Amino acid sequence: MKNIWNIYKKGLIAENPIFVLALSLCPALAVTASVITSITMGLSVMFVITMNNVIVSLTRKLVNPKVRVPVYITSIATIVTVVQLLLQAFSPVLYKALGIYLALIVVFAIILARAEVFASKNKVIPSFFDGLGMGSGFAIALVGIGIIREVTGAGTILGIQVIGDWYDPALIMILPAGAFILIGYLCAGFKMLTLHMEKKENEKVKRGEA
């Protein structure tokens, strides 16, 4: 159980796809101008990466290594198509808001990377939690960016006004340039956090040895 938790939690902080690994930054710049689109994209990616990890793990002994990448991409594309159809059917407004970035989930580096690095070499349950952890870290990062951008750029959260009329919105924050600057600061903050965590872990190890 502890091993499963370690697999899951690494995607939240230590190997966060956006703030640490800097993978799939395109949606972090493009769809985080509002919280609702951030949540939708985050949950969509979480679902795709988790399900793809499960499929890759189940078929890892059946797929010829020479054609593994096309097989992985076909699997991802199939799952993304399901997500697109569901959003188009039940939430056409969000489907339209995400636009082409929903289809571009197929080529997100983090999804293919987890399939290649982890799922293709491990059993189903660890692969499931690896995908869930990475997807959770990705979703949390998007939502965090979305909250900061919407509050500072429009004074709202989920379209609800949370700052009075006295506030003059920083319009740059709802533009890609603002997202780029914000992500830079957040990455620096995450680096400081991971270094602090590593330092505390090393101190625990030293005390254990003593």
XYZ file of N, CA and C in Angstrom:
630
model
N 0.826 -1.213 0.000
C 0.000 0.000 0.000
C 0.863 1.267 0.000
N 1.931 1.224 0.803
C 2.839 2.364 0.865
C 3.489 2.612 -0.487
N 3.845 1.524 -1.195
C 4.458 1.658 -2.505
C 3.493 2.310 -3.500
N 2.209 1.928 -3.432
C 1.193 2.510 -4.308
C 1.056 4.008 -4.034
N 1.050 4.373 -2.740
C 0.955 5.787 -2.379
C 2.154 6.566 -2.895
N 3.343 5.979 -2.812
C 4.548 6.648 -3.317
C 4.476 6.851 -4.824
N 3.929 5.863 -5.529
C 3.763 5.980 -6.980
C 2.806 7.119 -7.308
N 1.714 7.183 -6.541
C 0.693 8.211 -6.804
C 1.203 9.618 -6.494
N 1.815 9.787 -5.321
C 2.119 11.139 -4.849
C 3.265 11.812 -5.611
N 4.098 11.026 -6.306
C 5.227 11.658 -6.996
C 4.762 12.615 -8.083
N 3.573 12.342 -8.664
C 3.050 13.225 -9.699
C 2.498 14.534 -9.165
N 2.249 14.591 -7.858
C 1.667 15.791 -7.266
C 2.703 16.894 -7.066
N 3.885 16.526 -6.544
C 4.902 17.540 -6.256
C 6.250 17.196 -6.891
N 6.837 16.082 -6.478
C 8.211 15.750 -6.880
C 8.395 15.678 -8.390
N 7.382 15.149 -9.116
C 7.459 15.044 -10.576
C 6.231 15.668 -11.219
N 5.795 16.791 -10.680
C 4.631 17.465 -11.247
C 4.855 17.741 -12.731
N 3.934 17.312 -13.596
C 4.151 17.423 -15.042
C 4.426 18.841 -15.538
N 3.793 19.835 -14.923
C 3.942 21.207 -15.402
C 5.037 21.949 -14.652
N 4.979 21.949 -13.326
C 5.878 22.784 -12.532
C 7.274 22.206 -12.369
N 7.433 20.897 -12.538
C 8.749 20.269 -12.366
C 9.282 19.725 -13.689
N 8.489 18.905 -14.370
C 8.939 18.293 -15.620
C 8.777 19.224 -16.813
N 7.946 20.255 -16.675
C 7.702 21.232 -17.751
C 7.239 20.558 -19.039
N 6.326 19.593 -18.901
C 5.767 18.908 -20.059
C 4.346 19.409 -20.330
N 3.952 19.408 -21.602
C 2.596 19.789 -22.007
C 2.220 21.176 -21.481
N 3.089 22.151 -21.711
C 2.830 23.511 -21.253
C 1.818 24.246 -22.133
N 1.579 23.736 -23.334
C 0.666 24.409 -24.264
C -0.710 24.662 -23.637
N -1.375 23.647 -23.062
C -2.684 23.927 -22.455
C -2.596 24.828 -21.237
N -1.461 24.784 -20.529
C -1.296 25.641 -19.357
C -1.273 27.113 -19.754
N -0.861 27.391 -20.968
C -0.845 28.765 -21.474
C -2.173 29.134 -22.132
N -2.826 28.148 -22.760
C -3.950 28.449 -23.644
C -5.328 28.347 -23.003
N -5.522 27.415 -22.069
C -6.893 27.167 -21.595
C -7.098 27.504 -20.116
N -6.139 28.190 -19.506
C -6.259 28.472 -18.072
C -6.684 29.904 -17.777
N -7.262 30.581 -18.767
C -7.737 31.940 -18.522
C -8.944 31.943 -17.603
N -9.625 30.791 -17.492
C -10.754 30.675 -16.571
C -10.656 29.362 -15.808
N -11.268 29.311 -14.640
C -11.189 28.123 -13.792
C -11.941 26.949 -14.422
N -13.097 27.200 -15.010
C -13.923 26.109 -15.533
C -13.233 25.371 -16.678
N -12.565 26.100 -17.574
C -11.843 25.428 -18.654
C -10.620 24.696 -18.119
N -10.008 25.239 -17.062
C -8.857 24.575 -16.431
C -9.279 23.249 -15.815
N -10.409 23.257 -15.111
C -10.916 22.029 -14.495
C -11.245 20.993 -15.555
N -11.925 21.426 -16.616
C -12.338 20.497 -17.670
C -11.141 19.868 -18.361
N -10.157 20.689 -18.714
C -8.965 20.160 -19.367
C -8.188 19.255 -18.423
N -8.078 19.659 -17.160
C -7.349 18.853 -16.179
C -7.971 17.483 -15.987
N -9.288 17.435 -15.838
C -9.982 16.156 -15.662
C -9.911 15.305 -16.927
N -9.975 15.942 -18.075
C -9.878 15.210 -19.349
C -8.515 14.534 -19.478
N -7.455 15.283 -19.184
C -6.101 14.719 -19.265
C -5.911 13.624 -18.213
N -6.447 13.832 -17.008
C -6.345 12.821 -15.964
C -6.988 11.507 -16.424
N -8.166 11.608 -17.022
C -8.863 10.415 -17.503
C -8.077 9.727 -18.608
N -7.588 10.516 -19.556
C -6.870 9.943 -20.700
C -5.580 9.256 -20.259
N -4.782 9.925 -19.433
C -3.491 9.353 -19.036
C -3.675 8.105 -18.170
N -4.709 8.104 -17.318
C -4.955 6.943 -16.457
C -5.426 5.744 -17.277
N -6.406 5.968 -18.143
C -6.923 4.873 -18.962
C -5.879 4.347 -19.945
N -5.080 5.258 -20.489
C -4.046 4.817 -21.423
C -2.984 3.982 -20.714
N -2.617 4.382 -19.506
C -1.663 3.592 -18.729
C -2.181 2.175 -18.494
N -3.465 2.061 -18.176
C -4.066 0.752 -17.935
C -4.017 -0.100 -19.205
N -4.386 0.499 -20.327
C -4.399 -0.243 -21.599
C -2.990 -0.675 -21.997
N -2.038 0.239 -21.875
C -0.648 -0.082 -22.233
C -0.108 -1.191 -21.338
N -0.422 -1.121 -20.053
C 0.038 -2.157 -19.128
C -0.572 -3.522 -19.464
N -1.855 -3.529 -19.803
C -2.539 -4.782 -20.130
C -1.978 -5.432 -21.397
N -1.544 -4.606 -22.339
C -1.097 -5.126 -23.644
C 0.416 -5.107 -23.803
N 1.153 -4.824 -22.723
C 2.598 -4.625 -22.848
C 3.338 -5.850 -23.376
N 2.821 -7.047 -23.086
C 3.486 -8.272 -23.537
C 3.009 -8.715 -24.922
N 2.005 -8.031 -25.448
C 1.446 -8.405 -26.751
C 1.944 -7.512 -27.885
N 2.406 -6.313 -27.520
C 2.807 -5.330 -28.532
C 4.270 -5.508 -28.898
N 4.549 -5.574 -30.192
C 5.925 -5.636 -30.685
C 6.627 -4.312 -30.365
N 7.782 -4.346 -29.697
C 8.481 -3.108 -29.320
C 8.737 -2.165 -30.496
N 8.850 -2.717 -31.715
C 9.134 -1.878 -32.882
C 7.962 -0.984 -33.265
N 6.757 -1.375 -32.877
C 5.576 -0.581 -33.249
C 4.856 -0.032 -32.012
N 5.552 -0.007 -30.889
C 4.891 0.378 -29.649
C 4.384 1.819 -29.676
N 5.167 2.751 -30.246
C 4.751 4.157 -30.245
C 3.470 4.371 -31.056
N 3.360 3.850 -32.290
C 2.083 3.980 -33.007
C 0.909 3.356 -32.249
N 1.163 2.249 -31.579
C 0.094 1.610 -30.792
C -0.309 2.512 -29.633
N 0.657 3.106 -28.952
C 0.347 4.011 -27.841
C -0.476 5.207 -28.336
N -0.062 5.777 -29.454
C -0.762 6.949 -29.993
C -2.182 6.585 -30.414
N -2.348 5.400 -31.004
C -3.691 4.945 -31.380
C -4.576 4.794 -30.144
N -4.016 4.240 -29.077
C -4.760 4.098 -27.825
C -5.160 5.454 -27.266
N -4.207 6.382 -27.241
C -4.487 7.730 -26.724
C -5.560 8.409 -27.557
N -5.430 8.300 -28.885
C -6.383 8.952 -29.792
C -7.797 8.408 -29.584
N -7.898 7.108 -29.349
C -9.217 6.500 -29.125
C -9.857 7.045 -27.855
N -9.076 7.120 -26.774
C -9.606 7.619 -25.499
C -9.972 9.094 -25.617
N -9.137 9.874 -26.294
C -9.421 11.301 -26.482
C -10.708 11.496 -27.283
N -10.916 10.666 -28.284
C -12.144 10.748 -29.080
C -13.376 10.509 -28.209
N -13.283 9.545 -27.296
C -14.389 9.283 -26.362
C -14.660 10.526 -25.510
N -13.589 11.139 -24.994
C -13.740 12.348 -24.177
C -14.385 13.472 -24.990
N -13.944 13.650 -26.226
C -14.507 14.681 -27.092
C -15.998 14.470 -27.323
N -16.375 13.239 -27.617
C -17.783 12.938 -27.882
C -18.645 13.173 -26.646
N -18.122 12.808 -25.480
C -18.873 13.015 -24.239
C -19.059 14.499 -23.950
N -17.979 15.280 -24.107
C -18.084 16.715 -23.868
C -19.006 17.384 -24.887
N -18.883 16.963 -26.133
C -19.720 17.536 -27.183
C -21.195 17.247 -26.931
N -21.481 16.070 -26.367
C -22.866 15.680 -26.116
C -23.439 16.345 -24.861
N -22.639 16.404 -23.791
C -23.170 16.861 -22.512
C -22.797 18.299 -22.155
N -21.739 18.840 -22.746
C -21.351 20.221 -22.442
C -20.743 20.881 -23.683
N -21.587 21.162 -24.673
C -21.066 21.751 -25.929
C -20.371 23.091 -25.745
N -20.772 23.848 -24.717
C -20.135 25.151 -24.472
C -18.673 24.961 -24.084
N -18.416 24.019 -23.145
C -17.040 23.738 -22.745
C -16.257 23.109 -23.886
N -16.912 22.251 -24.638
C -16.263 21.622 -25.793
C -15.767 22.693 -26.763
N -16.613 23.695 -27.006
C -16.241 24.773 -27.915
C -15.160 25.656 -27.305
N -15.222 25.871 -25.979
C -14.243 26.728 -25.313
C -12.843 26.129 -25.366
N -12.748 24.809 -25.227
C -11.439 24.142 -25.272
C -10.899 24.055 -26.692
N -11.810 24.006 -27.653
C -11.414 24.043 -29.059
C -10.422 22.965 -29.454
N -9.419 23.377 -30.208
C -8.454 22.431 -30.767
C -7.577 21.801 -29.683
N -7.470 22.456 -28.519
C -6.594 21.930 -27.472
C -7.087 20.611 -26.904
N -8.382 20.355 -27.020
C -8.917 19.067 -26.589
C -8.384 17.948 -27.481
N -8.388 18.181 -28.786
C -7.862 17.186 -29.721
C -6.354 17.021 -29.566
N -5.672 18.089 -29.180
C -4.209 18.039 -29.041
C -3.747 17.226 -27.835
N -4.696 16.782 -26.990
C -4.319 15.897 -25.882
C -3.610 14.656 -26.426
N -3.953 14.260 -27.643
C -3.348 13.074 -28.270
C -1.826 13.162 -28.279
N -1.296 14.360 -28.474
C 0.157 14.496 -28.607
C 0.804 15.120 -27.370
N 0.090 15.166 -26.262
C 0.700 15.685 -25.033
C 1.850 14.773 -24.618
N 2.999 15.377 -24.383
C 4.208 14.609 -24.079
C 4.063 13.777 -22.815
N 3.357 14.301 -21.809
C 3.278 13.603 -20.532
C 2.566 12.260 -20.664
N 1.562 12.172 -21.537
C 0.798 10.932 -21.683
C 1.654 9.854 -22.337
N 2.310 10.211 -23.424
C 3.186 9.261 -24.106
C 4.378 8.889 -23.238
N 4.882 9.849 -22.472
C 6.041 9.593 -21.606
C 5.715 8.568 -20.530
N 4.550 8.696 -19.900
C 4.184 7.732 -18.845
C 3.931 6.344 -19.416
N 3.385 6.300 -20.626
C 3.169 4.996 -21.270
C 4.504 4.307 -21.533
N 5.452 5.074 -22.020
C 6.759 4.522 -22.385
C 7.621 4.211 -21.155
N 7.648 5.148 -20.209
C 8.557 5.023 -19.067
C 8.023 4.083 -17.995
N 6.707 4.103 -17.773
C 6.175 3.361 -16.630
C 5.224 2.227 -17.028
N 4.137 2.559 -17.705
C 3.081 1.571 -17.951
C 3.557 0.372 -18.753
N 4.475 0.594 -19.690
C 4.946 -0.499 -20.539
C 5.858 -1.472 -19.785
N 6.216 -1.116 -18.534
C 7.157 -1.954 -17.769
C 6.570 -2.433 -16.437
N 5.312 -2.069 -16.159
C 4.731 -2.397 -14.856
C 3.332 -2.994 -14.999
N 2.849 -3.576 -13.902
C 1.533 -4.194 -13.901
C 0.432 -3.138 -13.874
N -0.816 -3.610 -13.961
C -1.955 -2.707 -14.146
C -2.169 -1.756 -12.974
N -2.180 -2.286 -11.748
C -2.502 -1.433 -10.592
C -1.466 -0.321 -10.394
N -0.157 -0.637 -10.391
C 0.818 0.465 -10.290
C 0.690 1.458 -11.455
N 0.425 0.942 -12.656
C 0.284 1.820 -13.823
C -0.921 2.729 -13.682
N -2.016 2.180 -13.132
C -3.226 2.979 -12.904
C -2.925 4.144 -11.961
N -2.254 3.866 -10.847
C -1.977 4.915 -9.873
C -0.903 5.884 -10.358
N -0.007 5.410 -11.209
C 0.964 6.324 -11.811
C 0.236 7.331 -12.702
N -0.666 6.831 -13.545
C -1.432 7.725 -14.405
C -2.326 8.656 -13.613
N -2.965 8.115 -12.564
C -3.845 8.933 -11.733
C -3.061 10.022 -11.010
N -1.865 9.676 -10.520
C -1.042 10.659 -9.822
C -0.551 11.760 -10.746
N -0.046 11.358 -11.913
C 0.425 12.344 -12.881
C -0.730 13.208 -13.376
N -1.872 12.566 -13.619
C -3.044 13.321 -14.061
C -3.544 14.277 -12.993
N -3.499 13.835 -11.736
C -3.917 14.707 -10.628
C -2.986 15.909 -10.504
N -1.676 15.650 -10.609
C -0.710 16.745 -10.550
C -0.917 17.740 -11.681
N -1.209 17.213 -12.874
C -1.466 18.071 -14.031
C -2.728 18.897 -13.806
N -3.799 18.238 -13.325
C -5.069 18.934 -13.110
C -4.952 19.998 -12.025
N -4.281 19.657 -10.923
C -4.111 20.617 -9.834
C -3.323 21.837 -10.305
N -2.297 21.591 -11.114
C -1.491 22.701 -11.643
C -2.348 23.608 -12.529
N -3.143 23.007 -13.424
C -3.991 23.803 -14.310
C -5.001 24.624 -13.517
N -5.649 23.982 -12.543
C -6.662 24.684 -11.747
C -6.019 25.815 -10.942
N -4.848 25.562 -10.366
C -4.152 26.607 -9.622
C -3.830 27.805 -10.498
N -3.310 27.516 -11.688
C -3.007 28.600 -12.637
C -4.286 29.319 -13.036
N -5.349 28.544 -13.283
C -6.627 29.125 -13.702
C -7.222 30.047 -12.645
N -7.141 29.638 -11.360
C -7.675 30.468 -10.283
C -6.931 31.795 -10.208
N -5.604 31.732 -10.225
C -4.806 32.967 -10.133
C -5.078 33.875 -11.323
N -5.131 33.298 -12.528
C -5.329 34.112 -13.730
C -6.721 34.743 -13.754
N -7.754 33.962 -13.388
C -9.108 34.514 -13.453
C -9.324 35.586 -12.386
N -8.794 35.336 -11.175
C -8.969 36.327 -10.103
C -8.242 37.624 -10.435
N -6.982 37.520 -10.846
C -6.200 38.733 -11.120
C -6.563 39.379 -12.454
N -7.016 38.552 -13.413
C -7.306 39.094 -14.736
C -8.732 39.547 -14.939
N -9.668 39.036 -14.103
C -11.066 39.419 -14.277
C -11.773 39.701 -12.952
N -11.142 39.332 -11.843
C -11.765 39.559 -10.547
C -12.877 38.586 -10.231
N -12.890 37.441 -10.935
C -13.954 36.459 -10.743
C -13.369 35.065 -10.511
N -14.216 34.162 -10.002
C -13.917 32.734 -9.943
C -15.150 31.998 -10.436
N -14.970 31.172 -11.438
C -16.096 30.470 -12.059
C -17.161 31.452 -12.524
N -16.717 32.634 -12.944
C -17.641 33.648 -13.442
C -18.329 34.460 -12.364
N -18.065 34.141 -11.093
C -18.691 34.862 -9.977
C -17.741 35.950 -9.483
N -18.240 37.175 -9.371
C -17.414 38.292 -8.939
C -16.982 38.102 -7.492
N -15.665 38.106 -7.248
C -15.153 37.921 -5.888
C -14.376 39.148 -5.405
N -14.109 40.068 -6.305
C -13.427 41.312 -5.943
C -14.334 42.475 -6.334
N -14.394 43.475 -5.491
C -15.286 44.607 -5.709
C -14.965 45.414 -6.963
N -15.850 46.358 -7.237
C -15.695 47.197 -8.431
C -14.456 48.084 -8.372
N -13.910 48.225 -7.171
C -12.716 49.055 -7.032
C -11.496 48.442 -7.725
N -11.550 47.126 -7.958
C -10.373 46.436 -8.512
C -10.282 46.651 -10.021
N -9.109 47.044 -10.465
C -8.851 47.215 -11.893
C -8.118 45.972 -12.402
N -8.802 45.082 -13.125
C -8.199 43.798 -13.526
C -6.907 43.970 -14.321
N -5.960 43.084 -14.036
C -4.702 43.064 -14.790
C -4.924 42.224 -16.043
N -5.272 42.866 -17.126
C -5.681 42.149 -18.330
C -4.594 41.237 -18.889
N -3.342 41.541 -18.581
C -2.260 40.691 -19.086
C -2.378 39.264 -18.557
N -3.022 39.115 -17.392
C -3.113 37.796 -16.780
C -4.048 36.847 -17.524
N -4.948 37.369 -18.336
C -5.811 36.479 -19.111
C -5.274 36.281 -20.532
N -4.072 36.817 -20.774
C -3.390 36.617 -22.049
C -2.290 35.563 -21.869
N -1.895 34.882 -22.959
C -0.830 33.872 -22.848
C 0.454 34.391 -22.221
N 0.768 35.660 -22.476
C 1.994 36.232 -21.892
C 1.929 36.231 -20.369
N 0.765 36.563 -19.820
C 0.591 36.551 -18.376
C 0.725 35.151 -17.811
N 0.173 34.176 -18.532
C 0.281 32.781 -18.100
C 1.734 32.340 -18.092
N 2.485 32.752 -19.096
C 3.896 32.378 -19.208
C 4.686 32.910 -18.012
N 4.451 34.177 -17.662
C 5.145 34.788 -16.520
C 4.758 34.087 -15.226
N 3.454 33.829 -15.055
C 2.960 33.177 -13.839
C 3.550 31.783 -13.673
N 3.573 31.003 -14.756
C 4.115 29.643 -14.693
C 5.591 29.676 -14.320
N 6.309 30.672 -14.817
C 7.720 30.814 -14.464
C 7.912 30.987 -12.962
N 7.109 31.867 -12.360
C 7.195 32.077 -10.912
C 6.785 30.829 -10.141
N 5.730 30.149 -10.599
C 5.267 28.936 -9.917
C 6.297 27.812 -10.009
N 6.950 27.707 -11.165
C 8.013 26.701 -11.305
C 9.159 26.976 -10.339
N 9.503 28.258 -10.181
C 10.563 28.627 -9.240
C 10.147 28.279 -7.812
N 8.886 28.556 -7.478
C 8.386 28.214 -6.155
C 8.397 26.719 -5.897
N 8.003 25.949 -6.919
C 8.011 24.495 -6.780
C 9.430 23.970 -6.623
N 10.387 24.584 -7.303
C 11.782 24.170 -7.171
C 12.263 24.375 -5.741
N 11.900 25.498 -5.168
C 12.271 25.768 -3.778
C 11.619 24.752 -2.843
N 10.354 24.411 -3.127
C 9.637 23.448 -2.285
C 10.263 22.061 -2.362
N 10.594 21.606 -3.581
C 11.186 20.276 -3.735
C 12.573 20.207 -3.104
N 13.344 21.284 -3.204
C 14.663 21.311 -2.561
C 14.516 21.231 -1.043
N 13.526 21.932 -0.515
C 13.275 21.889 0.934
C 12.867 20.483 1.377
N 12.002 19.835 0.582
C 11.561 18.481 0.903
C 12.727 17.494 0.845
N 13.594 17.650 -0.163
C 14.764 16.781 -0.278
C 15.697 16.968 0.917
N 15.859 18.223 1.351
C 16.727 18.517 2.490
C 16.192 17.848 3.752
N 14.864 17.950 3.967
C 14.264 17.329 5.152
C 14.369 15.812 5.085
N 14.225 15.249 3.889
C 14.322 13.802 3.720
C 15.738 13.326 4.021
N 16.722 14.080 3.548
C 18.123 13.731 3.820
C 18.439 13.814 5.315
N 17.834 14.805 5.985
C 18.045 14.936 7.427
C 17.454 13.742 8.172
N 16.287 13.265 7.722
C 15.657 12.087 8.340
C 16.535 10.858 8.155
N 17.107 10.722 6.947
C 17.977 9.579 6.662
C 19.206 9.604 7.562
N 19.800 10.785 7.720
C 20.986 10.927 8.557
C 20.671 10.586 10.015
N 19.528 11.061 10.485
C 19.146 10.742 11.875
C 18.888 9.265 12.048
N 18.364 8.633 11.015
C 18.098 7.188 11.068
C 19.404 6.415 11.108
N 20.394 6.876 10.361
C 21.701 6.219 10.342
C 22.423 6.390 11.679
N 22.231 7.577 12.272
C 22.879 7.833 13.564
C 22.283 6.960 14.660
